[in-house]
Tab-separated table of C-alpha atoms and ligand atoms in Angstrom:
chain	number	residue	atom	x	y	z
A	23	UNK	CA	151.531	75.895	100.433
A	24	UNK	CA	147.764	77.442	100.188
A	25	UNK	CA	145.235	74.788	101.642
A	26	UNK	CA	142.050	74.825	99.324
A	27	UNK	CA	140.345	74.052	102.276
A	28	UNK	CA	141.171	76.732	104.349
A	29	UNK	CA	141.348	79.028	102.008
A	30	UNK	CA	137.549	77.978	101.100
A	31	UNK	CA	136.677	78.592	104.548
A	32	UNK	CA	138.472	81.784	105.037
A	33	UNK	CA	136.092	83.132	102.307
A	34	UNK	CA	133.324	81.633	103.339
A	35	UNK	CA	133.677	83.028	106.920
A	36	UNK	CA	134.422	86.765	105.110
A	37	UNK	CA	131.227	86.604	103.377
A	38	UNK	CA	129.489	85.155	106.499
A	39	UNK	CA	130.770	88.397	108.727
A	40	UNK	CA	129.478	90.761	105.926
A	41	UNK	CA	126.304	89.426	105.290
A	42	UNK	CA	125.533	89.512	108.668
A	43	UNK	CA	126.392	92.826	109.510
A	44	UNK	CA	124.733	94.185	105.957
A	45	UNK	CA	121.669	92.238	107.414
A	46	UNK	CA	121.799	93.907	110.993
A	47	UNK	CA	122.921	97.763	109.728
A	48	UNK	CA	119.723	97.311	107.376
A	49	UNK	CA	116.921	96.278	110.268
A	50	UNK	CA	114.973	99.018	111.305
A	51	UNK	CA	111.907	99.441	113.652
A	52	UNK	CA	108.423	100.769	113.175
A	53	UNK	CA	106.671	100.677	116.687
A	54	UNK	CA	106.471	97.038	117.405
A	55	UNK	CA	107.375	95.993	114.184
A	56	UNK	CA	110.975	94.805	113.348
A	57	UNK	CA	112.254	94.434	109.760
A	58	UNK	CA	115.156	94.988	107.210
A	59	UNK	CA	115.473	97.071	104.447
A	60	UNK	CA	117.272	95.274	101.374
A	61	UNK	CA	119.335	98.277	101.102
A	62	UNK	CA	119.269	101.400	103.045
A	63	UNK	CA	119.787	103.488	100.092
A	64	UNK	CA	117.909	102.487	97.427
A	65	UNK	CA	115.084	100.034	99.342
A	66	UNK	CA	114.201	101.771	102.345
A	67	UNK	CA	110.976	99.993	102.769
A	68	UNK	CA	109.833	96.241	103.627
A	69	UNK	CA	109.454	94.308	100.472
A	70	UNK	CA	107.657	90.892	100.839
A	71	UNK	CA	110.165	88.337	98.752
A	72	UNK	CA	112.912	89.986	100.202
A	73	UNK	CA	112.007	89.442	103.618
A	74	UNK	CA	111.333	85.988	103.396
A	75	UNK	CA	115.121	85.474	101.927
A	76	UNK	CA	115.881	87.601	105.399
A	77	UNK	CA	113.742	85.241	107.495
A	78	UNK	CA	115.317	81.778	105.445
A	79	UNK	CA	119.126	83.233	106.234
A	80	UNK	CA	118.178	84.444	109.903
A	81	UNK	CA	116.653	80.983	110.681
A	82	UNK	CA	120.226	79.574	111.043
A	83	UNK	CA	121.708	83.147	112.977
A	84	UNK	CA	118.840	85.007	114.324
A	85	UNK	CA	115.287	83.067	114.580
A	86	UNK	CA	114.082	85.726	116.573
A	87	UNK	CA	114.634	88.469	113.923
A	88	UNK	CA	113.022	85.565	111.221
A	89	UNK	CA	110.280	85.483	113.425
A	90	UNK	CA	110.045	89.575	113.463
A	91	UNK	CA	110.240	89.997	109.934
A	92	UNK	CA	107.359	87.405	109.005
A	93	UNK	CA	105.476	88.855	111.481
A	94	UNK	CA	105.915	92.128	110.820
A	95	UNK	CA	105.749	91.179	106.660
A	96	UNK	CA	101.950	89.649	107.483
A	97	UNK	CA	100.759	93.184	109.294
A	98	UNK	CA	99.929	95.054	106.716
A	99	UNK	CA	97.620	91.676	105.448
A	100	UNK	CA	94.317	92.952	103.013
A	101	UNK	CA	91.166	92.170	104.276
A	102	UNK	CA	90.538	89.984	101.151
A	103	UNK	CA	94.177	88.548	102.100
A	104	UNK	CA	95.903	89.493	99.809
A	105	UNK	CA	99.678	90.555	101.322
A	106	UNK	CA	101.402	93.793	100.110
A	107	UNK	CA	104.697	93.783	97.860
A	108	UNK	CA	105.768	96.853	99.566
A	109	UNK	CA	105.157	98.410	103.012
A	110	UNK	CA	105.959	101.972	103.129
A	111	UNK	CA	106.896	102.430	106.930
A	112	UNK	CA	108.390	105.592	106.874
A	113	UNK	CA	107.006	108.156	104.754
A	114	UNK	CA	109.599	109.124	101.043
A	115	UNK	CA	110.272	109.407	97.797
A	116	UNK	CA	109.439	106.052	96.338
A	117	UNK	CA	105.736	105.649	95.945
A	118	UNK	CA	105.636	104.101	92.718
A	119	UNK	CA	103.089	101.355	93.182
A	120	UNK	CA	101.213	102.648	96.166
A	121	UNK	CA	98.283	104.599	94.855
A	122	UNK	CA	94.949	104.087	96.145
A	123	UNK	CA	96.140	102.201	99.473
A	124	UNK	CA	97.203	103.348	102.511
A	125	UNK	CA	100.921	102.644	103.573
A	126	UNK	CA	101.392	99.880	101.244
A	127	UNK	CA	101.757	98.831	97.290
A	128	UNK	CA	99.109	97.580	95.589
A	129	UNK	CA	100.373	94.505	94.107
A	130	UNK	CA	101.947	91.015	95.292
A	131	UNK	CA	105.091	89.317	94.403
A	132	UNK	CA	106.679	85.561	94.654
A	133	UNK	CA	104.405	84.165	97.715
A	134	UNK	CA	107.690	82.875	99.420
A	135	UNK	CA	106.110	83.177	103.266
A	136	UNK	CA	105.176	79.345	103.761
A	137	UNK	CA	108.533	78.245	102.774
A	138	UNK	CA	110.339	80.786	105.044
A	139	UNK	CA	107.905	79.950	107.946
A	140	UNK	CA	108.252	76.549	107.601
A	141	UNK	CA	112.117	76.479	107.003
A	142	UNK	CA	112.347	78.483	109.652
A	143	UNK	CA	110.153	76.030	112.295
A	144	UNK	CA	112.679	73.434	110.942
A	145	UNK	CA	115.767	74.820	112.210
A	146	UNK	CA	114.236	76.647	115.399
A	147	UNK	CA	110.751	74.718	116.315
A	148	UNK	CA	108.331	77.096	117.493
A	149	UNK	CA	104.856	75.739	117.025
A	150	UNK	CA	103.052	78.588	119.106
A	151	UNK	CA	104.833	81.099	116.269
A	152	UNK	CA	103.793	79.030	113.387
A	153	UNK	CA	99.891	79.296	115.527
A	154	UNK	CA	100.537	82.837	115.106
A	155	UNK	CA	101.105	83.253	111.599
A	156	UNK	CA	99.020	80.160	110.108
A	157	UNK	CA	95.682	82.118	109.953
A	158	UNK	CA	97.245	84.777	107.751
A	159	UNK	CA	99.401	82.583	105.607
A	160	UNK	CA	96.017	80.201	104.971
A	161	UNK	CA	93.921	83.234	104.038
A	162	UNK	CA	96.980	84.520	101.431
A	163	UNK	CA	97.331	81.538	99.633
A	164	UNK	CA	93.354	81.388	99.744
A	165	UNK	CA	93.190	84.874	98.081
A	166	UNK	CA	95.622	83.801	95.306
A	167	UNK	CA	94.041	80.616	94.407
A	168	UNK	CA	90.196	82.038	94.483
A	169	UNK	CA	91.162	85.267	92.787
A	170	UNK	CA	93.946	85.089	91.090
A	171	UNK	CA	92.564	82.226	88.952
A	172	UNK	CA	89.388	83.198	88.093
A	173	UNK	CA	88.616	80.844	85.234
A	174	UNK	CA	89.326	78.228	88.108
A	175	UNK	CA	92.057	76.187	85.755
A	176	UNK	CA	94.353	76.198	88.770
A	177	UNK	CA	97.597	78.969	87.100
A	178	UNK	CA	98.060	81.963	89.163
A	179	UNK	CA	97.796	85.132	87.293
A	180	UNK	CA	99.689	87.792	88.155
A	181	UNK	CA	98.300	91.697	87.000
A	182	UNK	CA	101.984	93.248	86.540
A	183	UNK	CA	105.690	92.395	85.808
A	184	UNK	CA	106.508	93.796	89.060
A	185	UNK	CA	104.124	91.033	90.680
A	186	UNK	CA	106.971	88.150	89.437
A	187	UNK	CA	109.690	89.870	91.383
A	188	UNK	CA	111.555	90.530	87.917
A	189	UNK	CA	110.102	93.698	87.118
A	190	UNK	CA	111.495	94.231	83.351
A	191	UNK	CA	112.031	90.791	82.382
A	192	UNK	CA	112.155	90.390	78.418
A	193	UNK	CA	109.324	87.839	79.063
A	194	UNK	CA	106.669	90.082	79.679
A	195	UNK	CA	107.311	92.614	76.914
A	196	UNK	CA	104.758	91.002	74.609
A	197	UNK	CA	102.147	91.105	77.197
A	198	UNK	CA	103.190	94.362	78.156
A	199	UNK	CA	102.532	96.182	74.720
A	200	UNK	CA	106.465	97.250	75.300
A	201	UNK	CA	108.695	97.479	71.673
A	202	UNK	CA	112.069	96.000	71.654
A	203	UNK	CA	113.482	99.076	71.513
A	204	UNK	CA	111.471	100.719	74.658
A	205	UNK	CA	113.989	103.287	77.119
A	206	UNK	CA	113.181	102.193	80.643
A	207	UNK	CA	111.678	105.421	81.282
A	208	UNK	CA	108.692	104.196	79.200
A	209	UNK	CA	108.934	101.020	80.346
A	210	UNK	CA	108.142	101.886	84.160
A	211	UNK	CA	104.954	104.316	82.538
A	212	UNK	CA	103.956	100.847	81.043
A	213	UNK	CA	103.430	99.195	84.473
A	214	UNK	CA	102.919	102.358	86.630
A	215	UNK	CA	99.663	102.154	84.390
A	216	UNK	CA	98.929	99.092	84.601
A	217	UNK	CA	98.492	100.144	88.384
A	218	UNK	CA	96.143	102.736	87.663
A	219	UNK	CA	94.293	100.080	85.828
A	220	UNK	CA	93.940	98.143	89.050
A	221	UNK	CA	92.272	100.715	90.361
A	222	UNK	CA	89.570	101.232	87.606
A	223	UNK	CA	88.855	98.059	88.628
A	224	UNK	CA	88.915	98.900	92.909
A	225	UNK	CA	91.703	97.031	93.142
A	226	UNK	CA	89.272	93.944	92.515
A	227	UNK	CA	91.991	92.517	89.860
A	228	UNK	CA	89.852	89.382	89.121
A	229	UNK	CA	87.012	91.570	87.890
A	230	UNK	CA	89.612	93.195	85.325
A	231	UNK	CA	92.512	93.011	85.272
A	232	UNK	CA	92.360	90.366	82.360
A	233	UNK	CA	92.049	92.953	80.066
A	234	UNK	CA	94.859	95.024	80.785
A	235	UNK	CA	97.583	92.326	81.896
A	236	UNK	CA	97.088	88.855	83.222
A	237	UNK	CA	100.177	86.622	83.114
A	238	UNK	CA	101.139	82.937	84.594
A	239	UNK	CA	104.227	83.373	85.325
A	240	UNK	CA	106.527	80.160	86.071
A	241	UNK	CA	108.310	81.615	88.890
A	242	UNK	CA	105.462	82.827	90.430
A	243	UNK	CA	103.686	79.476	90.034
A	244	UNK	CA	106.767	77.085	90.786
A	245	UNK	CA	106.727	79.365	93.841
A	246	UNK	CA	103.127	78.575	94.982
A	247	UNK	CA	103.994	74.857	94.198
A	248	UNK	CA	106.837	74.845	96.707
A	249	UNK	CA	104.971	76.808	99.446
A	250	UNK	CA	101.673	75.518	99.199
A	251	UNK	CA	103.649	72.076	100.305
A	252	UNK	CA	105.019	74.023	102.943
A	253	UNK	CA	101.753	75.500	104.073
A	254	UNK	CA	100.461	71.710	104.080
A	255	UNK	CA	103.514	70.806	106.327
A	256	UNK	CA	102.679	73.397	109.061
A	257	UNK	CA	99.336	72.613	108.527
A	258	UNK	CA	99.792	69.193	109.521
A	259	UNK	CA	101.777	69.714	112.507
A	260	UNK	CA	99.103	72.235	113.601
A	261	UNK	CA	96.610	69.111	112.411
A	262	UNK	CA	94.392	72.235	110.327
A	263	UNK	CA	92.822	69.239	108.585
A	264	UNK	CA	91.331	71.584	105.994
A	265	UNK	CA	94.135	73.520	105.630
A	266	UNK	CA	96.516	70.328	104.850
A	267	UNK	CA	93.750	69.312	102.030
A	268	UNK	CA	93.272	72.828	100.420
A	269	UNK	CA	97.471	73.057	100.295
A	270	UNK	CA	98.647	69.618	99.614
A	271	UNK	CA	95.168	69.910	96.717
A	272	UNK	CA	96.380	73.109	95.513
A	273	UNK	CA	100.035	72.270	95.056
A	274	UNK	CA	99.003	69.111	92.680
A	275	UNK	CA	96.542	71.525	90.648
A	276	UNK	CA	98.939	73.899	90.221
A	277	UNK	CA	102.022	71.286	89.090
A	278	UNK	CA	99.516	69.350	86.547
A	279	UNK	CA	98.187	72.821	85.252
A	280	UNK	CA	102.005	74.233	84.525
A	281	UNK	CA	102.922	70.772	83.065
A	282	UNK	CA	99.739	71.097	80.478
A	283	UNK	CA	100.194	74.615	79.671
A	284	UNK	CA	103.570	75.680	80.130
A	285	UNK	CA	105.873	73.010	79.133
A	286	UNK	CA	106.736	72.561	75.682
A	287	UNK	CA	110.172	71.463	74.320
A	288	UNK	CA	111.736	70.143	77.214
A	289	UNK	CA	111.181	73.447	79.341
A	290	UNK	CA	109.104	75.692	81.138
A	291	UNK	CA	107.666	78.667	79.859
A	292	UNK	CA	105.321	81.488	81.219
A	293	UNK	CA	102.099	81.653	79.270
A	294	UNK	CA	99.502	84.775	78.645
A	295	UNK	CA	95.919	85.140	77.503
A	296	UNK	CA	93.199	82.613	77.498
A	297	UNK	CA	95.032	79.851	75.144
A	298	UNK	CA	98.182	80.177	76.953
A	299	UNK	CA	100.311	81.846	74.359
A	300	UNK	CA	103.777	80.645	75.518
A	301	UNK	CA	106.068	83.528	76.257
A	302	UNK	CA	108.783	82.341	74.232
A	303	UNK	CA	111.807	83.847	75.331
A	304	UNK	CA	114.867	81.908	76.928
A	305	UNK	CA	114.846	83.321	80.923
A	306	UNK	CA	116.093	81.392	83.592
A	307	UNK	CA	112.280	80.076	83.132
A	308	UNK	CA	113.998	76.881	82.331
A	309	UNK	CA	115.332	76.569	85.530
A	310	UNK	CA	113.218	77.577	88.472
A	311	UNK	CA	111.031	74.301	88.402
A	312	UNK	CA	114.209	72.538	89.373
A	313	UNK	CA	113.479	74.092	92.964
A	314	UNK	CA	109.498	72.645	93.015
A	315	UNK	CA	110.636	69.262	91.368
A	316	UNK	CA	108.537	69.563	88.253
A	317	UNK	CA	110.926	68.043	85.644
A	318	UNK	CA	111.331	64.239	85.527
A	319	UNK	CA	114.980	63.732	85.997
A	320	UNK	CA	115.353	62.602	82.387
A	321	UNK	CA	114.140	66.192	81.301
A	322	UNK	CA	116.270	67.456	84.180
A	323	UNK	CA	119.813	65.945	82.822
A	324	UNK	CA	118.479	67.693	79.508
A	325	UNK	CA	118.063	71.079	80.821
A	326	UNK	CA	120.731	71.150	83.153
A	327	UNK	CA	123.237	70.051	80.158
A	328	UNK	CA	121.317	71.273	76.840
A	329	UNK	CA	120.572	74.580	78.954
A	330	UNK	CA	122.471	75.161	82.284
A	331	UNK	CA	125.452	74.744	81.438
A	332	UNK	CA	125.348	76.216	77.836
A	333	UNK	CA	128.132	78.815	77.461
A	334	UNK	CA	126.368	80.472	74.539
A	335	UNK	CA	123.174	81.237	76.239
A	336	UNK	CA	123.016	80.586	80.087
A	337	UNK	CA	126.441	79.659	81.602
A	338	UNK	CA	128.668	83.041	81.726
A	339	UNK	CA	131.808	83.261	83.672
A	340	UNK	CA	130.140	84.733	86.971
A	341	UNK	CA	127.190	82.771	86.891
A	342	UNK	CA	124.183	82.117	85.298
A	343	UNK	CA	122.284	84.806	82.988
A	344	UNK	CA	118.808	85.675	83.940
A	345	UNK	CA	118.110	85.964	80.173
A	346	UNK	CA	119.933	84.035	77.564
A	347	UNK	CA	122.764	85.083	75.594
A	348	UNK	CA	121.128	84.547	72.331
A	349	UNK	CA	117.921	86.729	72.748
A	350	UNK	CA	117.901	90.334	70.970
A	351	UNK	CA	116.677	91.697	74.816
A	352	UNK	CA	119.755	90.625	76.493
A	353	UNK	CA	121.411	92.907	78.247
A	354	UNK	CA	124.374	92.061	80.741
A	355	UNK	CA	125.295	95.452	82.136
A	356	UNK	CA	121.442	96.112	81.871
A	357	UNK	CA	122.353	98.973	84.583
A	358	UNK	CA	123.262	101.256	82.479
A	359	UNK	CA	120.064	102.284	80.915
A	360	UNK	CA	118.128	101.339	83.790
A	361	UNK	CA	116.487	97.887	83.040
A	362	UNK	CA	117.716	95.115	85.477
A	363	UNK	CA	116.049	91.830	84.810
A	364	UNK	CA	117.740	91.591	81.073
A	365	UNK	CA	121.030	89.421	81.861
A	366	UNK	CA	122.351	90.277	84.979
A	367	UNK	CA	123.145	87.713	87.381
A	368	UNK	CA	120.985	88.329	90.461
A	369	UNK	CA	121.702	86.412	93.594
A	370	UNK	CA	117.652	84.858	93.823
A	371	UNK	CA	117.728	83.406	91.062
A	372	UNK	CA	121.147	81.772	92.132
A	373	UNK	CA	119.377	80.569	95.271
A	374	UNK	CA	116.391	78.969	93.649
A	375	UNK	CA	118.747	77.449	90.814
A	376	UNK	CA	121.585	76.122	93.710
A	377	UNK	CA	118.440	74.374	95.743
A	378	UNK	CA	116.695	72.801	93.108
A	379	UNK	CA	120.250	71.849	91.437
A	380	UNK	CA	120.575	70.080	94.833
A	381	UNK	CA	117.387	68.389	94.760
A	382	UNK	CA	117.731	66.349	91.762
A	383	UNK	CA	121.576	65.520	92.849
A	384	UNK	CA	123.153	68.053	90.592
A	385	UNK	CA	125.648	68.523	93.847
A	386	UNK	CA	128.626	69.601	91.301
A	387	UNK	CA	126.637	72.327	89.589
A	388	UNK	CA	124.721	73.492	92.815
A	389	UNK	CA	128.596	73.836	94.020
A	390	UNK	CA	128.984	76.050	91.319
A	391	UNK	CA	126.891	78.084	91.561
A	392	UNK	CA	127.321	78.823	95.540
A	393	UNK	CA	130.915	79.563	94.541
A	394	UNK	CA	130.814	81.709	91.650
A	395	UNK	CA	128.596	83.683	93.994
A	396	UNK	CA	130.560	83.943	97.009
A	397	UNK	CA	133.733	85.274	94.812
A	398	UNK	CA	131.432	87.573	92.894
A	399	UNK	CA	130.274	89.258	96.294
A	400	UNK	CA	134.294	89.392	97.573
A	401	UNK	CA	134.849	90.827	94.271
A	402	UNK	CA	132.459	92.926	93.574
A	403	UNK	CA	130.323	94.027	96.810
A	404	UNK	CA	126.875	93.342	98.104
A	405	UNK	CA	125.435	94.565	95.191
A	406	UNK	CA	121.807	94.271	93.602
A	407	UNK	CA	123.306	92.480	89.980
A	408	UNK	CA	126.203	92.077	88.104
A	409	UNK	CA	127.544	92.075	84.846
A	410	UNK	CA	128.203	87.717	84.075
A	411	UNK	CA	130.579	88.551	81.959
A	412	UNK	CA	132.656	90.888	83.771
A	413	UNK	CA	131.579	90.742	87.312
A	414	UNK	CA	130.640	94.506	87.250
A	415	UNK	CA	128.346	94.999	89.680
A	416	UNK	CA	125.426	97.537	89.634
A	417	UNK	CA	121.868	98.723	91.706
A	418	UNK	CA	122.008	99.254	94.882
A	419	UNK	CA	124.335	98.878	97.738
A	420	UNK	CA	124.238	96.951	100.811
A	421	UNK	CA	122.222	94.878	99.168
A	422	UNK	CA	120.821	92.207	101.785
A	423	UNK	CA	120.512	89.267	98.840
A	424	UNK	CA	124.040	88.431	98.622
A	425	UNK	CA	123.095	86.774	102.107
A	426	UNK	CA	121.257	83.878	100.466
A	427	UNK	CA	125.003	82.394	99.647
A	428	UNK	CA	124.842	81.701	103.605
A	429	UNK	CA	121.897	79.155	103.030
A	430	UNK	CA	123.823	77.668	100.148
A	431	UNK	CA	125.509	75.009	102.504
A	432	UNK	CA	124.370	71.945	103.355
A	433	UNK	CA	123.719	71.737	107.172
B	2	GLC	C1	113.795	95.287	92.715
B	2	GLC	C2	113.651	93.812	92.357
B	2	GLC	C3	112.601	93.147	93.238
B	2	GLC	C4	112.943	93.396	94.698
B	2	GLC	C5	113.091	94.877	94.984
B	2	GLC	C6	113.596	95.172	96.392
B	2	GLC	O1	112.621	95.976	92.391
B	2	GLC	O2	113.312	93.670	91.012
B	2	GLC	O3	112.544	91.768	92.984
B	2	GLC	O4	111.961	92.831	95.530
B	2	GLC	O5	114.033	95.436	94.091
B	2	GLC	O6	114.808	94.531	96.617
């Protein structure tokens, strides 16, 4: 007879072997610099949340490549500190957001570095690493706090859909100006413009941007929650005294703020303009402040069972929807006509969901999640998304996220 157990680890160690090897035929070198594409086909450039999920899965297998791809992730740092969503290493085709800078994008996206760094010190201490990359990490999360919330009421703003790492999410239509029946074609002029805007404004967003597209985004902000905490750990150990108060300080701001603005019955939603219109439509919003602890476990329980685990809007067969069921934008096989961030299950958003599942004790639904995910990927392929319905995958190939499943085990 089949042993669950073995069987369990027979796939685990499958996905283990690819992941690994997706991760190592991906790295690629640029003079000093060592990073990995997220897929060689479709992503052949450095993309900043992407390598931090690198450097959080190659702190338990590789530190030294972690410590390669933060370092080479912080190179292309602005002088105002501000770190690039894209670095264009090699010279090709997709240039979509780079105008007006050299080698890089012009934008941001989820500031996941502190976390990475730090996760990564915790499973292979290095202190005279985290020496190396402290002064940048302090001056980025300095340049989003002092300019990315101008009106100093402590939510990050973000200047384009692109900057929350879910480039055509439903949630940012309204802001956006974009009809529910826009082709992706006309969605992408939407926010390619919204780049030129930036540069009306030299790239000087706060000055602005406000007028063109200014969103607080939860992600993005449940993000800078988590990491600013991490920043305050390595600051600590470094004893940066300043840099420990202006992190741990931040962090609080930033919780209180979302709770005021953002939370309204029993969830989380993103907010635009200077009342905070609420961005009402059902994302997986709901669930990424799980991973920063921002719910009280009361509202947890409610979420996780009025939301989570709701087979007509969030749970699906293959995981959970990035967009529920129920909204008139939801799209499952969103490949098709080119917008991703409509339904598809996406292996980030498993990640976040699986860890902050975990930290409120939500070990059976964490569980879940890691193993709906590891038999989508033996099913399906390292692929970008995938149908949660059907477990048709789409995007890109040899995609590196499927590697997160690796730091979906305890230990
Ligand atoms: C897509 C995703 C974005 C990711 C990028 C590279 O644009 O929406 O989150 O960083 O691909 O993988």
């Amino acid at each position: 007879m089949l042993d669950p157990m073995a069987f369990d680890h027979a796939k685990r160690e499958a996905i283990q072997r690819q992941a690994l090897q997706i991760l190592k035929e991906n790295q690629r070198w640029s003079g000093a610099y060592r990073y990995t594409l997220p897929s060689a086909e479709h992503y052949p450039y450095q993309w900043l949340w992407d390598s931090c999920f690198h450097a959080i899965v190659y702190a338990r297998f590789d530190p030294e490549m972690a410590r390669a791809e933060l370092t080479s992730l912080v190179s292309k740092q602005f002088a105002d500190g501000m770190i690039p969503h894209i670095i264009y290493w090699t010279p090709g085709i997709l240039h979509l957001f780079k105008w007006g800078v050299e080698g890089t994008s012009s934008l941001t996206q989820p500031p996941m570095i502190a976390y990475a760094a730090w996760e990564l010190h915790r499973r292979a201490p290095d202190i005279s690493f985290l020496e190396s990359i402290y002064p940048a990490l302090l001056s980025y999360y300095r340049f989003l706090v002092d300019k990315r919330d101008s009106r100093n009421h402590h939510l990050i703003g973000i200047i384009n859909p692109d900057e929350s790492g879910e480039d055509d999410s439903p949630r940012f239509d309204f802001p956006l100006g974009a009809k529910p029946d826009i082709s992706y074609e006309d969605h992408l002029e939407l926010r390619k413009k919204l780049v030129d805007e930036n540069r009306t404004c030299d790239f000087d967003a706060e000055k602005c941007m406000r007028k063109y597209f200014w969103v607080k985004d939860v992600l993005f902000n449940t993000v800078m929650v988590e990491n600013l905490r991490a920043l305050g750990h390595i600051a600590s150990l470094l004893k940066h005294g300043d840099g420990e108060h202006f992190a741990n300080l931040n962090a609080t701001l930033i919780a209180e703020a979302m709770r005021e603005h953002m939370f309204e019955d029993g969830v989380y939603w993103s907010v635009a303009g200077w009342n905070y219109k609420k961005l009402r439509v059902a994302t997986w919003m709901h669930f990424v402040p799980l991973f920063a602890g921002l719910y009280t476990s009361e509202e947890a329980e409610k979420v996780v069972r009025t939301h989570l685990t709701n087979t007509d809007t969030f749970s699906a067969r293959y995981g959970i929807r990035t967009v529920s069921k129920r909204e008139p934008s939801y799209l499952p096989g969103g490949f098709k006509n080119g917008f991703t961030w409509r339904g598809p299950v996406w292996m980030a958003p498993h990640w976040f969901m699986y860890h902050g599942l975990m930290r409120y004790g939500y070990s059976a639904e964490a569980e879940h999640i890691r193993d709906v995910s590891v038999e989508l990927l033996l099913r399906s392929g390292f692929r970008e998304h995938f149908n949660p319905e059907t477990a048709e995958p789409g995007g890109a190939k040899n995609f590196t996220w499927g590697a997160l499943v690796l730091d979906m085990f305890e230990e």
